[in-house]
Amino acid sequence: NAGVMQNPRHLVRRRGQEARLRCSPMKGHSHVYWYRQLPEEGLKFMVYLQKENIIDESGMPKERFSAEFPKEGPSILRIQQVVRGDSAAYFCASSPATVYGYTFGSGTRLTVV
Amino acid sequence: DAKTTQPNSMESNEEEPVHLPCNHSTISGTDYIHWYRQLPSQGPEYVIHGLTSNVNNRMASLAIAEDRKSSTLILHRATLRDAAVYYCILRDRTGSQGNLIFGKGTKLSVKP
């Protein structure tokens, strides 16, 4: 069992470019969660998805950020027109159901230059 | 959401036991107590969870007060690898709360 796979591990983007972060949940897990961690800060919830559905996006910024979890393939967190303040570690987690604990990936560290 | 209170930081010596406290005075009857930890530059990892009874696994033990308003994560013999931020989180067992809410946690330092 490969665990939760996130790629890339490190991503550098210039201001104004798009960033795409991928997350493959553990086998058998249909619930995916994205978190953001700014330098020296705690983990902040962004969005919770099940296959093809966004369940809770209360932590997502209103503009430039979007997430999807298609029927086939990984979950994608997309950030358009990145700004320096988007530089952070983005973690994905998965679970088989909401009553269970999460398994986290190793994260994608986004640096905007 | 029911909240938890943890000390900002704690120190321990290697190979000694560590008791990490967590207060959750507003816990509801359907809340599980979850513990996660985050090692430097890594994603959080699950440690243990419980409802009413004390729990043991290969990583740690969880001692839950009789009134459930507090709990203690016990690392029986701290190693340098246990240096991490430890998060105590309440999670509704019905699954109605979709996402885990992380607080600031306790930063544990382990001295050789």
XYZ file of N, CA and C in Angstrom:
675
model
N 0.857 -1.185 0.000
C 0.000 0.000 0.000
C 0.889 1.229 0.000
N 0.790 2.023 -1.058
C 1.722 3.116 -1.239
C 1.399 4.313 -0.373
N 0.272 4.351 0.292
C -0.064 5.524 1.083
C -0.588 6.632 0.202
N -0.708 7.815 0.777
C -1.191 8.973 0.024
C -0.017 9.575 -0.727
N -0.147 9.678 -2.019
C 0.940 10.166 -2.851
C 0.637 11.572 -3.333
N 1.569 12.473 -3.054
C 1.423 13.837 -3.536
C 2.584 14.166 -4.474
N 2.264 14.854 -5.530
C 3.341 15.324 -6.401
C 2.946 16.627 -7.062
N 3.937 17.448 -7.340
C 5.352 17.228 -7.023
C 5.634 17.491 -5.541
N 6.790 17.108 -5.062
C 7.170 17.399 -3.672
C 7.498 18.875 -3.513
N 8.133 19.423 -4.524
C 8.499 20.839 -4.523
C 8.070 21.440 -5.856
N 7.527 22.650 -5.798
C 7.052 23.331 -6.996
C 7.414 24.800 -6.894
N 8.079 25.298 -7.904
C 8.435 26.719 -7.947
C 7.666 27.362 -9.085
N 6.983 28.439 -8.803
C 6.232 29.157 -9.814
C 6.538 30.645 -9.702
N 6.514 31.319 -10.855
C 6.636 32.773 -10.868
C 5.256 33.368 -10.613
N 5.257 34.563 -10.062
C 3.989 35.260 -9.838
C 3.175 35.322 -11.116
N 1.908 35.006 -11.016
C 1.016 35.037 -12.166
C 0.847 33.708 -12.875
N 1.706 32.747 -12.587
C 1.570 31.426 -13.205
C 0.530 30.594 -12.460
N 0.261 29.428 -13.018
C -0.687 28.494 -12.387
C 0.092 27.377 -11.694
N -0.443 26.935 -10.574
C 0.128 25.789 -9.867
C -0.910 24.674 -9.800
N -0.468 23.468 -10.136
C -1.357 22.292 -10.047
C -0.713 21.286 -9.108
N -1.436 20.949 -8.062
C -0.935 20.010 -7.071
C -1.800 18.755 -7.140
N -1.142 17.605 -7.150
C -1.867 16.348 -7.324
C -1.815 15.495 -6.058
N -2.877 14.762 -5.853
C -2.974 13.899 -4.682
C -3.679 12.609 -5.070
N -2.997 11.483 -4.893
C -3.610 10.176 -5.095
C -3.886 9.571 -3.733
N -5.147 9.370 -3.386
C -5.463 8.833 -2.053
C -5.053 7.376 -1.943
N -5.100 6.887 -0.718
C -4.838 5.467 -0.497
C -5.904 4.644 -1.195
N -5.536 3.448 -1.574
C -6.477 2.556 -2.238
C -7.660 2.302 -1.315
N -8.840 2.462 -1.865
C -10.044 2.231 -1.074
C -10.554 3.449 -0.337
N -9.812 4.549 -0.368
C -10.244 5.781 0.284
C -10.959 6.672 -0.723
N -12.171 7.070 -0.373
C -12.936 7.899 -1.302
C -13.099 9.337 -0.802
N -12.520 9.629 0.366
C -12.620 10.972 0.926
C -11.241 11.615 0.890
N -11.184 12.828 0.360
C -9.921 13.551 0.234
C -10.055 14.935 0.868
N -9.003 15.337 1.569
C -8.987 16.633 2.255
C -7.693 17.349 1.889
N -7.794 18.641 1.669
C -6.611 19.464 1.418
C -6.431 20.459 2.568
N -5.156 20.588 3.003
C -4.802 21.528 4.043
C -3.627 22.382 3.554
N -3.541 23.585 4.092
C -2.415 24.469 3.784
C -1.703 24.817 5.084
N -0.390 24.856 5.013
C 0.393 25.241 6.183
C 1.388 26.321 5.767
N 1.142 27.530 6.239
C 2.068 28.619 5.989
C 3.281 28.448 6.882
N 4.410 29.033 6.520
C 5.628 28.881 7.323
C 5.390 29.251 8.780
N 5.808 28.376 9.664
C 5.723 28.581 11.118
C 4.277 28.702 11.620
N 3.320 28.200 10.856
C 1.927 28.245 11.299
C 1.316 26.860 11.297
N 0.089 26.784 11.787
C -0.601 25.500 11.873
C -1.265 25.121 10.562
N -1.856 23.927 10.562
C -2.552 23.420 9.388
C -3.946 24.018 9.308
N -4.268 24.543 8.133
C -5.585 25.130 7.925
C -6.347 24.311 6.887
N -7.541 23.895 7.239
C -8.387 23.146 6.321
C -8.762 24.005 5.126
N -8.739 23.396 3.948
C -9.144 24.115 2.746
C -10.431 23.532 2.164
N -10.392 22.228 1.822
C -11.514 21.649 1.103
C -11.577 20.156 1.353
N -12.824 19.641 1.303
C -13.089 18.226 1.502
C -13.886 17.729 0.306
N -13.410 16.661 -0.327
C -14.052 16.157 -1.531
C -14.281 14.657 -1.419
N -15.345 14.216 -2.046
C -15.536 12.819 -2.358
C -15.530 12.713 -3.874
N -15.544 11.512 -4.373
C -15.448 11.329 -5.826
C -16.467 12.219 -6.553
N -15.941 13.103 -7.377
C -16.724 13.997 -8.247
C -17.545 15.034 -7.481
N -17.417 15.096 -6.171
C -18.216 16.069 -5.406
C -17.352 16.857 -4.426
N -17.632 18.148 -4.325
C -17.049 18.973 -3.275
C -18.036 18.984 -2.114
N -17.584 18.497 -0.943
C -18.479 18.388 0.201
C -18.410 19.649 1.068
N -17.207 20.155 1.268
C -17.029 21.323 2.122
C -15.842 22.112 1.589
N -16.079 23.324 1.138
C -14.976 24.166 0.649
C -14.897 25.448 1.462
N -15.305 25.361 2.712
C -15.366 26.551 3.551
C -14.001 27.168 3.818
N -12.916 26.421 3.641
C -11.581 26.951 3.889
C -10.864 27.420 2.641
N -11.522 27.342 1.519
C -10.881 27.736 0.257
C -11.006 29.249 0.069
N -9.918 29.910 -0.331
C -10.050 31.317 -0.727
C -11.064 31.426 -1.861
N -11.770 32.541 -1.875
C -12.889 32.686 -2.822
C -12.429 32.784 -4.261
N -11.233 33.287 -4.476
C -10.746 33.479 -5.841
C -9.458 32.700 -6.057
N -9.223 32.317 -7.269
C -7.981 31.725 -7.787
C -7.779 30.267 -7.380
N -8.464 29.783 -6.361
C -8.274 28.408 -5.888
C -9.454 27.539 -6.311
N -9.147 26.323 -6.754
C -10.201 25.361 -7.062
C -9.667 23.956 -6.810
N -10.585 23.038 -6.600
C -10.192 21.649 -6.342
C -11.175 20.721 -7.026
N -10.674 19.573 -7.413
C -11.530 18.563 -8.008
C -11.023 17.187 -7.624
N -11.917 16.229 -7.688
C -11.581 14.833 -7.435
C -12.405 14.015 -8.422
N -11.874 13.835 -9.629
C -12.652 13.193 -10.685
C -12.861 11.705 -10.416
N -13.772 11.143 -11.186
C -14.084 9.723 -11.047
C -12.840 8.866 -11.250
N -12.036 9.252 -12.199
C -10.774 8.554 -12.450
C -9.620 9.529 -12.243
N -8.564 9.083 -11.616
C -7.393 9.921 -11.469
C -7.311 10.615 -10.126
N -6.231 11.371 -9.940
C -5.983 11.984 -8.629
C -6.857 13.206 -8.388
N -6.849 13.643 -7.145
C -7.450 14.927 -6.814
C -6.452 16.023 -7.200
N -6.967 17.129 -7.678
C -6.130 18.247 -8.121
C -6.522 19.496 -7.352
N -5.523 20.161 -6.776
C -5.711 21.501 -6.219
C -5.042 22.469 -7.186
N -5.816 23.411 -7.677
C -5.329 24.327 -8.701
C -5.322 25.743 -8.158
N -4.197 26.412 -8.348
C -4.088 27.809 -7.916
C -3.726 28.630 -9.145
N -4.614 29.508 -9.522
C -4.359 30.361 -10.688
C -3.702 31.663 -10.261
N -2.892 32.196 -11.155
C -2.265 33.511 -10.942
C -1.649 33.608 -9.550
N -0.712 32.731 -9.274
C -0.148 32.645 -7.929
C 0.513 33.953 -7.516
N 0.449 34.202 -6.206
C 1.108 35.360 -5.593
C 2.041 34.838 -4.512
N 2.942 35.705 -4.043
C 3.941 35.269 -3.065
C 3.291 34.701 -1.808
N 2.135 35.236 -1.436
C 1.452 34.758 -0.239
C 0.921 33.340 -0.349
N 0.949 32.781 -1.571
C 0.512 31.394 -1.739
C 1.619 30.405 -1.391
N 2.831 30.909 -1.176
C 3.949 30.035 -0.817
C 3.635 29.357 0.511
N 3.619 28.034 0.481
C 3.224 27.265 1.661
C 3.424 25.789 1.358
N 3.222 24.970 2.390
C 3.151 23.520 2.191
C 1.688 23.134 2.094
N 1.357 22.371 1.081
C -0.024 21.930 0.872
C -0.072 20.419 1.095
N -0.888 20.024 2.058
C -1.000 18.613 2.409
C -2.364 18.064 1.996
N -2.326 16.861 1.512
C -3.527 16.131 1.167
C -3.660 14.955 2.132
N -4.876 14.635 2.502
C -5.138 13.483 3.348
C -6.315 12.705 2.771
N -6.391 11.426 3.092
C -7.532 10.637 2.651
C -8.017 9.759 3.782
N -9.274 9.347 3.668
C -9.850 8.414 4.637
C -10.910 7.589 3.920
N -11.216 6.404 4.464
C -12.239 5.574 3.823
C -13.652 6.062 4.116
N -13.801 6.814 5.204
C -15.097 7.374 5.578
C -14.849 8.428 6.627
N -15.846 9.238 6.912
C -15.617 10.362 7.810
C -15.408 9.936 9.253
N -15.783 8.728 9.610
C -15.619 8.312 10.997
C -14.201 7.826 11.286
N -13.403 7.671 10.256
C -12.057 7.163 10.434
C -11.033 8.289 10.464
N -9.820 7.940 10.945
C -8.734 8.897 10.927
C -8.225 9.118 9.524
N -7.350 10.100 9.416
C -6.792 10.464 8.121
C -5.413 9.854 7.935
N -5.056 9.623 6.672
C -3.677 9.359 6.294
C -3.216 10.522 5.430
N -2.144 11.149 5.841
C -1.639 12.321 5.130
C -0.526 11.953 4.164
N -0.418 12.743 3.111
C 0.723 12.657 2.231
C 1.876 13.494 2.771
N 2.980 13.480 2.047
C 4.177 14.208 2.483
C 4.148 15.677 2.113
N 3.145 16.054 1.325
C 2.968 17.463 1.035
C 3.664 17.933 -0.234
N 3.190 19.045 -0.746
C 3.838 19.764 -1.847
C 4.225 21.132 -1.317
N 5.504 21.459 -1.447
C 5.963 22.762 -0.995
C 6.024 23.700 -2.191
N 5.122 24.669 -2.173
C 5.017 25.636 -3.263
C 5.789 26.887 -2.890
N 6.658 27.295 -3.794
C 7.396 28.547 -3.627
C 7.070 29.440 -4.809
N 6.602 30.621 -4.525
C 6.284 31.591 -5.573
C 7.374 32.661 -5.565
N 8.012 32.826 -6.716
C 9.120 33.779 -6.795
C 8.739 34.974 -7.685
N -17.737 23.969 17.172
C -16.941 22.766 17.391
C -16.305 22.806 18.773
N -16.281 21.653 19.428
C -15.631 21.572 20.724
C -14.144 21.829 20.536
N -13.551 22.583 21.482
C -12.151 22.963 21.321
C -11.282 22.214 22.304
N -9.990 22.186 22.000
C -9.004 21.586 22.892
C -7.970 22.627 23.272
N -7.361 22.439 24.438
C -6.305 23.323 24.927
C -5.096 22.493 25.263
N -3.938 22.869 24.685
C -2.694 22.157 24.922
C -1.601 23.162 25.258
N -0.597 22.736 26.018
C 0.553 23.635 26.238
C 1.270 23.874 24.919
N 1.852 25.058 24.781
C 2.538 25.369 23.519
C 3.744 24.482 23.286
N 4.476 24.188 24.365
C 5.690 23.404 24.191
C 5.987 22.601 25.446
N 6.753 21.533 25.246
C 7.221 20.707 26.353
C 8.594 20.165 25.994
N 9.356 19.856 27.033
C 10.673 19.264 26.835
C 10.737 17.922 27.538
N 11.521 17.037 26.973
C 11.702 15.729 27.577
C 13.135 15.289 27.352
N 13.577 14.371 28.198
C 14.867 13.737 27.983
C 14.671 12.413 27.276
N 15.656 12.080 26.465
C 15.581 10.831 25.721
C 15.448 9.653 26.679
N 14.635 8.688 26.275
C 14.391 7.431 27.002
C 13.587 7.613 28.279
N 13.058 8.800 28.508
C 12.157 9.009 29.637
C 10.714 9.086 29.140
N 9.735 8.790 30.014
C 8.339 8.905 29.575
C 7.933 10.367 29.414
N 6.979 10.578 28.520
C 6.452 11.927 28.266
C 4.934 11.879 28.395
N 4.387 12.845 29.122
C 2.942 12.949 29.277
C 2.485 14.270 28.660
N 1.751 14.183 27.585
C 1.278 15.371 26.881
C -0.201 15.576 27.221
N -0.523 16.679 27.908
C -1.911 16.878 28.344
C -2.762 17.595 27.302
N -4.056 17.374 27.402
C -5.019 18.061 26.539
C -6.316 18.259 27.333
N -6.802 19.484 27.359
C -8.077 19.777 27.995
C -9.154 19.957 26.952
N -10.291 19.361 27.194
C -11.428 19.486 26.268
C -12.706 19.498 27.089
N -12.891 20.577 27.831
C -13.988 20.643 28.804
C -15.367 20.680 28.145
N -15.439 21.045 26.866
C -16.748 21.124 26.202
C -17.003 19.909 25.309
N -16.295 18.829 25.550
C -16.440 17.624 24.736
C -17.879 17.101 24.826
N -18.391 16.618 23.706
C -19.745 16.063 23.712
C -19.674 14.541 23.782
N -20.806 13.938 24.054
C -20.840 12.491 24.215
C -20.479 11.712 22.965
N -20.548 12.345 21.808
C -20.257 11.639 20.553
C -18.877 11.968 19.996
N -18.058 12.680 20.752
C -16.720 13.054 20.279
C -15.667 12.016 20.615
N -14.927 11.587 19.593
C -13.712 10.830 19.811
C -12.564 11.811 20.070
N -11.557 11.363 20.803
C -10.345 12.139 21.033
C -9.257 11.543 20.141
N -8.781 12.344 19.212
C -7.749 11.906 18.272
C -6.456 12.626 18.586
N -5.338 11.936 18.369
C -4.009 12.550 18.447
C -3.263 12.302 17.137
N -2.683 13.378 16.636
C -1.812 13.309 15.475
C -0.500 13.977 15.858
N 0.541 13.688 15.105
C 1.782 14.403 15.303
C 2.382 14.744 13.946
N 3.150 15.811 13.936
C 3.796 16.260 12.707
C 5.282 16.437 12.962
N 6.071 15.572 12.348
C 7.523 15.694 12.429
C 7.968 16.820 11.498
N 9.124 17.385 11.749
C 9.593 18.500 10.905
C 9.607 18.134 9.424
N 9.065 19.023 8.623
C 9.056 18.883 7.157
C 8.278 17.658 6.667
N 7.355 17.158 7.469
C 6.536 16.026 7.047
C 5.059 16.329 7.258
N 4.228 15.494 6.652
C 2.796 15.600 6.896
C 2.438 15.008 8.244
N 1.288 15.388 8.787
C 0.860 14.816 10.063
C 0.673 13.314 9.949
N 0.851 12.624 11.055
C 0.567 11.202 11.078
C -0.312 10.869 12.282
N -1.198 9.938 12.067
C -2.104 9.485 13.122
C -1.301 8.803 14.228
N -1.667 9.091 15.480
C -1.004 8.441 16.606
C -1.951 7.470 17.291
N -3.093 7.975 17.738
C -4.001 7.146 18.529
C -5.332 7.866 18.652
N -6.392 7.137 18.957
C -7.650 7.792 19.289
C -8.426 6.941 20.278
N -9.366 7.573 20.988
C -10.179 6.850 21.959
C -11.470 7.583 22.242
N -12.362 6.886 22.936
C -13.660 7.476 23.256
C -13.827 7.633 24.762
N -13.766 6.525 25.492
C -13.930 6.579 26.943
C -12.826 5.825 27.673
N -12.483 4.667 27.160
C -11.490 3.837 27.847
C -10.077 4.202 27.409
N -9.134 3.909 28.268
C -7.728 4.105 27.905
C -7.366 3.185 26.748
N -6.457 3.646 25.903
C -6.101 2.922 24.683
C -4.593 2.791 24.605
N -4.144 1.672 24.083
C -2.708 1.461 23.862
C -2.481 1.000 22.444
N -1.400 1.471 21.832
C -0.939 0.887 20.575
C 0.585 0.936 20.580
N 1.170 0.565 19.455
C 2.628 0.431 19.433
C 3.327 1.784 19.562
N 2.607 2.858 19.267
C 3.236 4.177 19.311
C 3.107 4.827 20.688
N 1.931 4.690 21.302
C 1.652 5.464 22.510
C 0.483 4.875 23.276
N 0.202 5.511 24.417
C -1.007 5.206 25.180
C -1.809 6.486 25.335
N -3.109 6.316 25.430
C -4.010 7.453 25.632
C -4.790 7.206 26.911
N -4.606 8.119 27.861
C -5.327 8.037 29.122
C -6.425 9.091 29.110
N -7.673 8.664 29.292
C -8.820 9.571 29.224
C -9.431 9.687 30.612
N -9.621 10.929 31.058
C -10.214 11.163 32.373
C -11.626 10.593 32.424
N -12.056 10.266 33.633
C -13.376 9.652 33.785
C -14.495 10.559 33.266
N -14.352 11.871 33.471
C -15.379 12.804 32.983
C -15.134 13.213 31.535
N -14.080 12.688 30.925
C -13.705 12.937 29.532
C -13.360 14.392 29.233
N -13.170 15.196 30.249
C -12.859 16.605 29.978
C -11.370 16.836 29.783
N -10.592 15.812 29.929
C -9.160 15.931 29.642
C -8.622 14.559 29.255
N -7.463 14.581 28.620
C -6.802 13.335 28.245
C -5.298 13.577 28.229
N -4.544 12.492 28.237
C -3.086 12.577 28.232
C -2.517 11.557 27.265
N -1.697 12.038 26.363
C -0.969 11.137 25.473
C 0.335 10.770 26.158
N 0.617 9.489 26.239
C 1.807 9.016 26.939
C 2.744 8.324 25.953
N 3.948 8.868 25.854
C 5.020 8.201 25.121
C 5.884 7.539 26.178
N 6.004 6.240 26.124
C 6.602 5.522 27.260
C 8.105 5.734 27.367
N 8.772 5.835 26.229
C 10.208 6.101 26.227
C 10.498 7.012 25.046
N 10.682 8.276 25.321
C 10.879 9.235 24.233
C 12.200 8.973 23.518
N 12.145 9.093 22.197
C 13.353 9.034 21.396
C 13.496 10.360 20.661
N 14.663 10.589 20.091
C 14.877 11.841 19.359
C 13.883 11.954 18.208
N 13.476 10.807 17.685
C 12.551 10.797 16.562
C 11.138 11.234 16.968
N 10.871 11.269 18.268
C 9.549 11.701 18.739
C 9.410 13.222 18.811
N 10.474 13.944 18.543
C 10.392 15.410 18.531
C 9.471 15.849 17.396
N 8.372 16.474 17.761
C 7.336 16.802 16.775
C 6.326 17.734 17.431
N 5.373 18.191 16.623
C 4.221 18.912 17.169
C 3.086 17.900 17.311
N 2.511 17.839 18.496
C 1.456 16.874 18.793
C 0.118 17.606 18.888
N -0.840 17.102 18.139
C -2.156 17.733 18.074
C -3.220 16.837 18.710
N -4.004 17.415 19.581
C -5.154 16.745 20.190
C -6.402 17.301 19.516
N -7.224 16.443 18.940
C -8.356 16.898 18.124
C -9.596 16.098 18.494
N -10.730 16.780 18.609
C -11.996 16.091 18.852
C -12.691 15.838 17.521
N -13.256 14.663 17.385
C -13.930 14.316 16.133
C -15.240 13.595 16.445
N -16.307 14.124 15.922
C -17.627 13.534 16.158
C -17.681 12.127 15.563
N -18.069 11.154 16.363
C -18.022 9.759 15.915
C -19.122 9.415 14.921
N -20.099 10.302 14.782
C -21.137 10.031 13.798
C -20.672 10.368 12.390
N -19.525 11.033 12.302
C -19.026 11.403 10.994
C -19.649 12.658 10.431
N -20.437 13.345 11.263
C -21.104 14.535 10.744
C -20.127 15.676 10.511
N -19.028 15.649 11.250
C -17.989 16.666 11.030
C -17.021 16.123 10.006
N -17.006 16.711 8.825
C -16.231 16.134 7.744
C -14.734 16.262 7.919
N -14.279 17.385 8.452
C -12.844 17.614 8.415
C -12.268 17.738 9.819
N -11.005 17.345 9.966
C -10.285 17.537 11.218
C -9.852 18.994 11.331
N -10.019 19.562 12.517
C -9.612 20.944 12.754
C -8.392 20.918 13.661
N -7.260 21.383 13.141
C -6.009 21.373 13.889
C -5.843 22.691 14.633
N -5.474 22.584 15.917
C -5.099 23.763 16.682
C -3.601 23.994 16.558
N -3.022 24.647 17.554
C -1.577 24.936 17.505
C -0.737 23.762 17.987
N -1.334 22.865 18.786
C -0.606 21.699 19.232
C 0.467 22.006 20.258
N 1.167 20.948 20.682
C 2.290 21.050 21.618
C 3.562 20.652 20.894
N 4.526 21.551 20.911
C 5.813 21.231 20.290
C 6.674 20.508 21.323
N 6.983 19.260 21.055
C 7.778 18.454 21.972
C 9.229 18.448 21.522
N 10.113 18.842 22.423
C 11.552 18.756 22.182
C 12.096 17.603 23.021
N 12.995 16.821 22.434
C 13.586 15.698 23.141
C 15.097 15.906 23.194
N 15.621 15.940 24.412
C 17.051 16.179 24.593
C 17.783 14.855 24.752
N 18.949 14.743 24.103
C 19.717 13.497 24.228
C 20.271 13.317 25.646
